[in-house]
PDB file of C-alpha atoms in Angstrom:
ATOM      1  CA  UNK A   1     -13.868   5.954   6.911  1.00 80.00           C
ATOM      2  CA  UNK A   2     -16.412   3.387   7.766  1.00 80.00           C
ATOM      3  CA  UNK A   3     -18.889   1.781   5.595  1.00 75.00           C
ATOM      4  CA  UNK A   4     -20.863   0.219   7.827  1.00 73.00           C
ATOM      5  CA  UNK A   5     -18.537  -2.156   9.351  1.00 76.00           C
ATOM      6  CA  UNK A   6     -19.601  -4.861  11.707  1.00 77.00           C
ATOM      7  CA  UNK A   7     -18.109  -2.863  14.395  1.00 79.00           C
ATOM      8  CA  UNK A   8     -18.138   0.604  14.059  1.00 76.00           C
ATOM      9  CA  UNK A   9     -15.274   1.806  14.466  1.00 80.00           C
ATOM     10  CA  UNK A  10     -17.124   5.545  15.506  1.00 82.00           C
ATOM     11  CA  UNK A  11     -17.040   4.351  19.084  1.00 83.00           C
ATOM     12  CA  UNK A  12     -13.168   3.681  19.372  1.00 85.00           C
ATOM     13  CA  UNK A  13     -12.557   7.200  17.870  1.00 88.00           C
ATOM     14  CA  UNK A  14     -15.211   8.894  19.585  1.00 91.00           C
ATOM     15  CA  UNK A  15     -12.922  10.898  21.653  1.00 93.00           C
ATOM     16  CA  UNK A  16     -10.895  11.929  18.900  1.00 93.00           C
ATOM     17  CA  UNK A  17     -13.615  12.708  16.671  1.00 91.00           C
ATOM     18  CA  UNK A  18     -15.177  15.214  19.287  1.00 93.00           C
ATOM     19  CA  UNK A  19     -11.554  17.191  19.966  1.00 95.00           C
ATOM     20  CA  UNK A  20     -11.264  17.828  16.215  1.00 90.00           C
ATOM     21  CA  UNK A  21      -7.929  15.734  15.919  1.00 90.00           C
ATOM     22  CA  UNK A  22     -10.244  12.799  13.716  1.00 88.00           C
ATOM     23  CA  UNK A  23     -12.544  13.608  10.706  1.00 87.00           C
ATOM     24  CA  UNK A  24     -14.891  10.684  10.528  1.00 86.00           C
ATOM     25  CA  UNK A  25     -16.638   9.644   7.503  1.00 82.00           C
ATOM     26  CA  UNK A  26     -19.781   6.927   7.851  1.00 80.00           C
ATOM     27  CA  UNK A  27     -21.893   5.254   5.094  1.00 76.00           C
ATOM     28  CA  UNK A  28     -24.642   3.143   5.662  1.00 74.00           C
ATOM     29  CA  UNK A  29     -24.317   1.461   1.924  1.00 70.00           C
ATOM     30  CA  UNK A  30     -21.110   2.462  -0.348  1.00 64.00           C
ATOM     31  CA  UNK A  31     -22.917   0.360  -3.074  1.00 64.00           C
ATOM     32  CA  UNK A  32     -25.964   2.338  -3.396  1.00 59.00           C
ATOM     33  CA  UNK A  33     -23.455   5.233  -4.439  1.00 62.00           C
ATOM     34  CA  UNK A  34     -20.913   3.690  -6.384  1.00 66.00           C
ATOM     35  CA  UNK A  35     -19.992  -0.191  -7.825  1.00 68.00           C
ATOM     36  CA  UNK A  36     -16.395   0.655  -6.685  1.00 76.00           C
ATOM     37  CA  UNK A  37     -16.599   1.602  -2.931  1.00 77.00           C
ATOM     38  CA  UNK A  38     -13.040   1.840  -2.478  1.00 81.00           C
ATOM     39  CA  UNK A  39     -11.778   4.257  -5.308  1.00 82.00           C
ATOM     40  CA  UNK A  40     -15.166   5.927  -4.031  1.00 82.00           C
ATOM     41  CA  UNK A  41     -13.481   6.279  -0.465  1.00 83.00           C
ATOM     42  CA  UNK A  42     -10.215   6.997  -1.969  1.00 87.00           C
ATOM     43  CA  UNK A  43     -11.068  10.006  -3.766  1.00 85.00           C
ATOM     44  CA  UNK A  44     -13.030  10.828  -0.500  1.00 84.00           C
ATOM     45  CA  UNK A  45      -9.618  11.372   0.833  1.00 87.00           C
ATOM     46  CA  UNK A  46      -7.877  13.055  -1.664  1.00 88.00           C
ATOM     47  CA  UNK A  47     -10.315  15.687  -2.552  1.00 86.00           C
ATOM     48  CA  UNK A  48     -11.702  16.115   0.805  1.00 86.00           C
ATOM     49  CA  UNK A  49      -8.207  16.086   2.546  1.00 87.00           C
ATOM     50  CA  UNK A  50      -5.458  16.585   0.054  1.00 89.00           C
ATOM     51  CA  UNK A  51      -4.591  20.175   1.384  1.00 89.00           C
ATOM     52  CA  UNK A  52      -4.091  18.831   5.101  1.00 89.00           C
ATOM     53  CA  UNK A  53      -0.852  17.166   3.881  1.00 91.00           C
ATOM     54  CA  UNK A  54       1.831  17.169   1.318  1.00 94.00           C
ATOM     55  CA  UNK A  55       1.545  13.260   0.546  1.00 96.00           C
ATOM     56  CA  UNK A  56      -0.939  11.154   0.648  1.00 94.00           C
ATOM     57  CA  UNK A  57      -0.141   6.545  -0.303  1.00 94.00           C
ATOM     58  CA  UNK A  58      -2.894   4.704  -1.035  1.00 90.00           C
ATOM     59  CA  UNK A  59      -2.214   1.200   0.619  1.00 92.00           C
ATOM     60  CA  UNK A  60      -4.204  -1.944   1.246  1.00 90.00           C
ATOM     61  CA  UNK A  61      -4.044  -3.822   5.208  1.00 87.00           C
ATOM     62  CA  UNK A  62      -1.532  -6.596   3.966  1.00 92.00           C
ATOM     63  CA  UNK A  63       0.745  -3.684   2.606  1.00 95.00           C
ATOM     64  CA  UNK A  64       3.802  -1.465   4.093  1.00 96.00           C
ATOM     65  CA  UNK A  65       5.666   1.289   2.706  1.00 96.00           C
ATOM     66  CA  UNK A  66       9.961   0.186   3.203  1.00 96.00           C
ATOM     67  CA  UNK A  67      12.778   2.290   2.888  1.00 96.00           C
ATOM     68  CA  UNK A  68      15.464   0.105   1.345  1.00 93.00           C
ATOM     69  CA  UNK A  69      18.957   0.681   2.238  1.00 87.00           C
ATOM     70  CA  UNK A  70      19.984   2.299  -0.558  1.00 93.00           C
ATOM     71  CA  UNK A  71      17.196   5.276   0.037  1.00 94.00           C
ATOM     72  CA  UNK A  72      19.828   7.494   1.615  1.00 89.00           C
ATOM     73  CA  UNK A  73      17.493   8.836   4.083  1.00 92.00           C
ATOM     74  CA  UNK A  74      16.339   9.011   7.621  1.00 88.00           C
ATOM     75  CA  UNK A  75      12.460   8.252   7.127  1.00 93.00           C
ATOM     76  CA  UNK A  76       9.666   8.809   4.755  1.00 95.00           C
ATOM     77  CA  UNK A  77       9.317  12.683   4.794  1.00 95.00           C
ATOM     78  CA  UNK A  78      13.128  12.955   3.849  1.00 97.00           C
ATOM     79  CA  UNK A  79      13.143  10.261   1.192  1.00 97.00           C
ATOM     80  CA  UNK A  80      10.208  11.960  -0.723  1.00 98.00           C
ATOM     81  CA  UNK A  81      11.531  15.549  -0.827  1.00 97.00           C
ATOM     82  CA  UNK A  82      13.603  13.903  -3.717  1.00 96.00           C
ATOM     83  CA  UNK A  83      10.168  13.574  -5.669  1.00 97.00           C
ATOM     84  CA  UNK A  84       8.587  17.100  -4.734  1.00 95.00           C
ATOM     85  CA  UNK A  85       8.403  18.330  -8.064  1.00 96.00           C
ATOM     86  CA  UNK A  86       6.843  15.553  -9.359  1.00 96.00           C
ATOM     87  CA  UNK A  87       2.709  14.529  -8.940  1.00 94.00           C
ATOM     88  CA  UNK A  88       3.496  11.420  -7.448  1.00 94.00           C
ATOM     89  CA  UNK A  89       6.283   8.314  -7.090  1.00 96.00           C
ATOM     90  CA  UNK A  90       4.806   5.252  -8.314  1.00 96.00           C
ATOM     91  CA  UNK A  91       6.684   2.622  -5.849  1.00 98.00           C
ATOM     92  CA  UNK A  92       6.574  -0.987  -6.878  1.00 98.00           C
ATOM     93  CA  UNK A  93       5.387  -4.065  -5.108  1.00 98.00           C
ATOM     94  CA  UNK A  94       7.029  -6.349  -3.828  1.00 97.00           C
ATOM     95  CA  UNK A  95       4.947  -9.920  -2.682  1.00 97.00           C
ATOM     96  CA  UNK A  96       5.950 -11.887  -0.171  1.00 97.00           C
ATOM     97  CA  UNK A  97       4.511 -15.665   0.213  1.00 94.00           C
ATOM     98  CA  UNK A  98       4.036 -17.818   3.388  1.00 93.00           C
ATOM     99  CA  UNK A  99       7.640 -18.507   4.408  1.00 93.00           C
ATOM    100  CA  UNK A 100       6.264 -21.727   5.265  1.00 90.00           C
ATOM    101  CA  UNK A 101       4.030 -20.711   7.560  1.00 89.00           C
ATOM    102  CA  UNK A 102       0.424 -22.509   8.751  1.00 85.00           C
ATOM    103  CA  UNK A 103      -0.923 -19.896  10.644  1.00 84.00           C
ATOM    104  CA  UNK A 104       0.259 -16.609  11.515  1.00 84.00           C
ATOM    105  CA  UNK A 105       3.313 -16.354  13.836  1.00 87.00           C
ATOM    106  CA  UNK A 106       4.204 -14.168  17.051  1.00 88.00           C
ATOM    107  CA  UNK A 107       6.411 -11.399  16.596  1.00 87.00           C
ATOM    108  CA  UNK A 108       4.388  -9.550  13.599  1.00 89.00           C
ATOM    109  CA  UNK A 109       4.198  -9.856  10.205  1.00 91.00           C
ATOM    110  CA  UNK A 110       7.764  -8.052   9.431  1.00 94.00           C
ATOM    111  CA  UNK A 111       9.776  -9.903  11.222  1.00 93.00           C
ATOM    112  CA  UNK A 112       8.710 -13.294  10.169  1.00 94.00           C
ATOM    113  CA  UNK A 113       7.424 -13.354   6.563  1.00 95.00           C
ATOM    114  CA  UNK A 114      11.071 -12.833   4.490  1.00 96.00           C
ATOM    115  CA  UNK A 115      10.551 -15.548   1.918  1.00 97.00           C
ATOM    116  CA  UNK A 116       9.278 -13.145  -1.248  1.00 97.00           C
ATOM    117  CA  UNK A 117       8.477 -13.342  -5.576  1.00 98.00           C
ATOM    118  CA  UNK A 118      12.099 -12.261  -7.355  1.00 98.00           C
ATOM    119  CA  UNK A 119      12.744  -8.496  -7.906  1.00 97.00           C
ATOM    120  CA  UNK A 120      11.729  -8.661 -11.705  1.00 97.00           C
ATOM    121  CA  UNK A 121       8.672 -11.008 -11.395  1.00 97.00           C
ATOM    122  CA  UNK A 122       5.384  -9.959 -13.107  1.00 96.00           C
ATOM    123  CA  UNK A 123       3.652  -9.317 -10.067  1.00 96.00           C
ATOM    124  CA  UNK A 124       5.981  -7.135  -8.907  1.00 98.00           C
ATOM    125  CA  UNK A 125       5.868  -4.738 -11.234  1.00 97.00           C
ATOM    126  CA  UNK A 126       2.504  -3.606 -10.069  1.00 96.00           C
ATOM    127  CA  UNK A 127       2.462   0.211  -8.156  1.00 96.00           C
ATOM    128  CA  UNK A 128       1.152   1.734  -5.846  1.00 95.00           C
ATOM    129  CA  UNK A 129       1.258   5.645  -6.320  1.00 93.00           C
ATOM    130  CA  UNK A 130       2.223   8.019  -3.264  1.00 95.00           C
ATOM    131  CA  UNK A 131       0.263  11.709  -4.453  1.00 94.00           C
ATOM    132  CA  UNK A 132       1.661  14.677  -4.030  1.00 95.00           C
ATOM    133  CA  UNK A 133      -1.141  16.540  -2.632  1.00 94.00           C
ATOM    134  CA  UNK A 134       0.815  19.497  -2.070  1.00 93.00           C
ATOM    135  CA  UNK A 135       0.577  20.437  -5.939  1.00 93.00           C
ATOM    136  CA  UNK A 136      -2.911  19.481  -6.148  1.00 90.00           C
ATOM    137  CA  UNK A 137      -1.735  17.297  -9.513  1.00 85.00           C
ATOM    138  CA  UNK A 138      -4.517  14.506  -9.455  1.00 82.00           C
ATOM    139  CA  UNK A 139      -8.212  14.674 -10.382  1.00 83.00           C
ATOM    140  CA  UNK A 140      -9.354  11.424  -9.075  1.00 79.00           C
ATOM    141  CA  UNK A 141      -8.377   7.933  -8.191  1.00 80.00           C
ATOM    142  CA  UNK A 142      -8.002   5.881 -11.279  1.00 80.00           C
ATOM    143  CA  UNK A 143      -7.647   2.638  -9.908  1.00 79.00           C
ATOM    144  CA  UNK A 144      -6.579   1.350  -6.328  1.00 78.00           C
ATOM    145  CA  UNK A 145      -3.034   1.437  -7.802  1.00 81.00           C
ATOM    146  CA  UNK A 146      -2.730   4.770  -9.213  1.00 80.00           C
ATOM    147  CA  UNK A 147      -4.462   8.308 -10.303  1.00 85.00           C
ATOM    148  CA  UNK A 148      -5.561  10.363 -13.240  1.00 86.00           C
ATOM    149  CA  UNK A 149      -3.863  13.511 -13.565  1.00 88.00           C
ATOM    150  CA  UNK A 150      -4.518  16.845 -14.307  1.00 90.00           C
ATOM    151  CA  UNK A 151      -2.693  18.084 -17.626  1.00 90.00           C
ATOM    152  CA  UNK A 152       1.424  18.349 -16.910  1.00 91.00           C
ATOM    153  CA  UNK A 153       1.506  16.531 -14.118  1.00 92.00           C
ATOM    154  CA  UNK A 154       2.864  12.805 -14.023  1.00 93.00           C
ATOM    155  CA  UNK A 155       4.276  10.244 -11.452  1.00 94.00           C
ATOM    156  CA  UNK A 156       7.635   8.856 -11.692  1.00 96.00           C
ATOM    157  CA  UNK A 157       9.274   5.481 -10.096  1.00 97.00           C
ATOM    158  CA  UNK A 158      11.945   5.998  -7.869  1.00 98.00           C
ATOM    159  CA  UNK A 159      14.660   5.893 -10.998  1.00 96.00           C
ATOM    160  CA  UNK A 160      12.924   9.347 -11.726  1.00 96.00           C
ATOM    161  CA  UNK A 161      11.485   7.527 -14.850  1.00 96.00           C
ATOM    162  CA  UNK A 162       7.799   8.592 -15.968  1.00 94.00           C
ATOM    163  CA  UNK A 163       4.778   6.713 -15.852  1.00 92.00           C
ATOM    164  CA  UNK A 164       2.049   7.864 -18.354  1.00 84.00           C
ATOM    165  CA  UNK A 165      -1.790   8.625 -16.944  1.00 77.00           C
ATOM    166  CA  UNK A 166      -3.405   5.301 -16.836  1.00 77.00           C
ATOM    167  CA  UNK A 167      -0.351   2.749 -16.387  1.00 86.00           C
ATOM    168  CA  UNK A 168      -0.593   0.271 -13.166  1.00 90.00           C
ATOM    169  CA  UNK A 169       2.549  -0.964 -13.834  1.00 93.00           C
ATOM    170  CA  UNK A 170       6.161   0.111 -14.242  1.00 94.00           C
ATOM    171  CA  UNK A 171       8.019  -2.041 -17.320  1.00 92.00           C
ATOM    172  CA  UNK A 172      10.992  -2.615 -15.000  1.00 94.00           C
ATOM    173  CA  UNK A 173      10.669  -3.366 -10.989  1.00 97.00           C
ATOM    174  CA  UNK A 174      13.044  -0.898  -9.486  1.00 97.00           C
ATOM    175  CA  UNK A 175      13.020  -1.568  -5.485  1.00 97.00           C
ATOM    176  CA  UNK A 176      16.430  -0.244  -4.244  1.00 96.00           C
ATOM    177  CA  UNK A 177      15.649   2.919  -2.739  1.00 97.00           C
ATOM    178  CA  UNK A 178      11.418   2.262  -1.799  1.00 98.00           C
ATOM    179  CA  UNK A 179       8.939  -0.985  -2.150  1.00 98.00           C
ATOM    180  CA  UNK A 180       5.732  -1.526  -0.659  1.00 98.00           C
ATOM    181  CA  UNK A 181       5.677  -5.210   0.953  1.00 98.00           C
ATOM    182  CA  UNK A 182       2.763  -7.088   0.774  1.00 96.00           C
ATOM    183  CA  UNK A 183       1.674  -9.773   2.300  1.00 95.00           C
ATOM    184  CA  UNK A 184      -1.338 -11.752   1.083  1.00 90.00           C
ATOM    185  CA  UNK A 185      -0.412 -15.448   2.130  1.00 85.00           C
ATOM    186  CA  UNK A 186      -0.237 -14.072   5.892  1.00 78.00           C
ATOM    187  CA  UNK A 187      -2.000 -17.493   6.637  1.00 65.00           C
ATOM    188  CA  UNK A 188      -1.326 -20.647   4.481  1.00 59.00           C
ATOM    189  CA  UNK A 189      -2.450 -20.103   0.751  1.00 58.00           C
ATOM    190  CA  UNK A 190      -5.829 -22.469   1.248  1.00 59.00           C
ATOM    191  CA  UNK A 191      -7.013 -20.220   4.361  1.00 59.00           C
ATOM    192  CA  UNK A 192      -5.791 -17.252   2.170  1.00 57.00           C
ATOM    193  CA  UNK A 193      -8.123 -17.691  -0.661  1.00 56.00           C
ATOM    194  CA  UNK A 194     -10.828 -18.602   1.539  1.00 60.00           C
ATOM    195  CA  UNK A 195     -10.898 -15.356   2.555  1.00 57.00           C
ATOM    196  CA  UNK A 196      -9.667 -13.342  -1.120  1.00 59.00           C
ATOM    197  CA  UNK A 197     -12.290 -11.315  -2.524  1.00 56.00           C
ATOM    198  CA  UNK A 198     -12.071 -11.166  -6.244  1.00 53.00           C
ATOM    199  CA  UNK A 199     -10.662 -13.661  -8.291  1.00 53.00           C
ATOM    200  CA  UNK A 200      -8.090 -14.856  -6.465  1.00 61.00           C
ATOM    201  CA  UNK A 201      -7.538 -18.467  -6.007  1.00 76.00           C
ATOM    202  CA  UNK A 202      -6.153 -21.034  -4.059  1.00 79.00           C
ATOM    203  CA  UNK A 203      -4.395 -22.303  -6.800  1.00 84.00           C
ATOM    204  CA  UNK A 204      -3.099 -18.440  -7.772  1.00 84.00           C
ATOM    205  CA  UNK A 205      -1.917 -18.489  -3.949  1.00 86.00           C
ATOM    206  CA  UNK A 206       0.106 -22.067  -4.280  1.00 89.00           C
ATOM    207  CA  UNK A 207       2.043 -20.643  -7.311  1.00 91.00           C
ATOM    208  CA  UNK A 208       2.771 -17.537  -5.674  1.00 92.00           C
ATOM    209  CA  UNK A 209       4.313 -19.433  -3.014  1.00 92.00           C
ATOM    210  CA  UNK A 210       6.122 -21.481  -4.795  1.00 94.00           C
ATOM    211  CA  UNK A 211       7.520 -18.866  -6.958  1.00 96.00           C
ATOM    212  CA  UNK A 212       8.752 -17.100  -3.210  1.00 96.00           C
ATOM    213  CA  UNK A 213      11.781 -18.283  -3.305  1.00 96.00           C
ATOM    214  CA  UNK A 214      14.082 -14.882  -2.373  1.00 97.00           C
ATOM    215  CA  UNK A 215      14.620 -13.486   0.823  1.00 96.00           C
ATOM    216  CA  UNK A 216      13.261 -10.067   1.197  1.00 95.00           C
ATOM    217  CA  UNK A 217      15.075  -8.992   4.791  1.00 93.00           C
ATOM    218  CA  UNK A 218      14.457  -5.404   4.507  1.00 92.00           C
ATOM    219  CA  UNK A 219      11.312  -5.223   6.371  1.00 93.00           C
ATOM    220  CA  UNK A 220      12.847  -7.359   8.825  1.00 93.00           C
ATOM    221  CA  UNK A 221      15.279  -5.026   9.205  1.00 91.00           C
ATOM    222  CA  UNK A 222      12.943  -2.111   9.961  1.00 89.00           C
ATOM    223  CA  UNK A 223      10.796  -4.092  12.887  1.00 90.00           C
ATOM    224  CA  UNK A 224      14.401  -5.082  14.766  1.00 88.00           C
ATOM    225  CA  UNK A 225      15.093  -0.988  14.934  1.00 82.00           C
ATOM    226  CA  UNK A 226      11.875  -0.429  16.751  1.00 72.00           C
ATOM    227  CA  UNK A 227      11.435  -2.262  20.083  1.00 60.00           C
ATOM    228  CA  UNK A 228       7.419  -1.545  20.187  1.00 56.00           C
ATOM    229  CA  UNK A 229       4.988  -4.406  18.891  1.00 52.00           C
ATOM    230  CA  UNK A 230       3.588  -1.440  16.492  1.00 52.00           C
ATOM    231  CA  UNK A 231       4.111  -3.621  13.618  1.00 49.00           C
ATOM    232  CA  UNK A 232       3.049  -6.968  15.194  1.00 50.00           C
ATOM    233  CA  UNK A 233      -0.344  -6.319  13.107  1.00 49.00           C
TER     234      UNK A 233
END
C-alpha cells in the first residue's frame, strides 16, 4: 500500500511484485477518495485480501504484537487457535514511555524501551482487534482500533470476554497471555510531538512519561531469543 509516499516504495518491491509473491496497491491522493485514508486502506486489506489468510492485526509502526508468558504457546498461529471460533481477539495496549531516553538507542526498540504506563491505566485499555478472516465475520473497519461486524459475530479479549460492535476499549486491561507494545516516545517526548499527527501534545507526551513508571520486560524478552537485528526497527 502506498499513497504516494515520498519514496515509492514500488521500486524496492518491484521484483516481488512482478513474481506474484507482492500485491501492490498505489494512490496518487487517498484524500480525494476518502477523509480517513487509513481505515480507507484498511478495509482495502480486509476485503480485498481477507481470504488469503486466516488472521489479519491491524497495527500502527510504533506497535508489536507480544506473547506474554503466560500465553502457553509456541508463537502467534498457536496462541490464536484458542480464539478460532470467535470474529476476532481484541488485545489491549500496552504504552511504553522514553525509559529516559534522548534519542533513540542501538540495539532496537525491544530491547531498550522497558519503562511502561501500569497494567490498569486508562490508556491501556485501548485495543487493537486481530480479525478472523477465515469466517469472513467483519464488514468494514470501524475505526483503526477495531471493526463492525456482521450479525453474530463478535470479538473477545483474551479472558474470552465479549466486546460489543463499536467498543475501542475493553473495561478491564487484561495483558497476561497477549499485548500489543507501543512505543510513541521512541525519541524524547518534545521531538515526539513534533512529529504526532493529531492532537497529541508535548505536554500529553511528558505525562505519559511520567506516569511510565513499570517495567514492561516482556518484549525484551522476545528480542534476546532472536539473535537477528529484525527488531532493531
Amino acid at each position: 500500500m502506498d499513497s504516494n509516499s515520498s519514496r515509492p516504495s514500488g521500486r524496492e518491491v518491484a521484483d516481488y511484485i512482478s513474481s506474484g509473491l507482492v500485491d501492490f496497491f498505489y494512490s496518487s491522493d487517498l484524500t480525494l477518495k476518502t477523509r480517513f485514508p487509513q481505515l480507507y486502506v484498511y478495509d482495502i486489506c480486509l476485503t480485498r485480501f481477507g481470504d488469503y489468510h486466516q488472521w489479519m492485526a491491524f497495527l500502527d509502526p510504533d506497535e508489536y504484537l507480544v506473547l506474554q508468558p503466560r500465553a502457553a504457546a509456541e508463537g502467534l498461529p498457536e496462541f490464536l487457535q484458542a480464539y478460532d471460533q470467535h470474529g476476532g481477539l481484541a488485545v489491549n495496549l500496552r504504552i511504553f514511555g522514553s525509559s529516559g531516553y534522548q534519542t533513540r538507542p542501538k540495539g532496537g526498540i525491544l530491547r531498550n524501551y522497558i519503562k511502561c504506563l501500569p497494567e490498569q491505566h486508562e490508556e491501556n485499555r485501548r485495543i487493537k482487534t486481530i480479525v478472523n478472516t477465515a469466517l469472513s465475520p467483519a464488514l468494514h473497519m470501524h475505526s483503526v482500533n477495531h471493526v463492525k461486524f456482521k450479525d453474530g459475530f463478535f470479538a473477545v479479549d483474551e479472558a474470552q470476554r465479549h466486546l460489543k460492535t463499536g467498543e475501542s476499549a475493553t473495561a478491564r486491561v487484561s495483558t497476561e497471555k497477549v499485548a500489543v507494545h507501543k512505543y510513541p516516545l521512541r525519541v524524547a517526548p518534545a521531538r515526539a510531538a513534533s512529529k504526532a499527527k493529531g492532537g497529541d501534545s508535548k505536554a500529553r507526551f511528558e505525562a505519559l512519561d511520567r506516569e511510565a513508571t513499570e517495567e514492561c520486560l516482556g518484549g525484551k524478552r522476545v528480542a534476546q531469543q532472536d539473535s537477528s537485528d529484525k527488531y532493531g526497527m
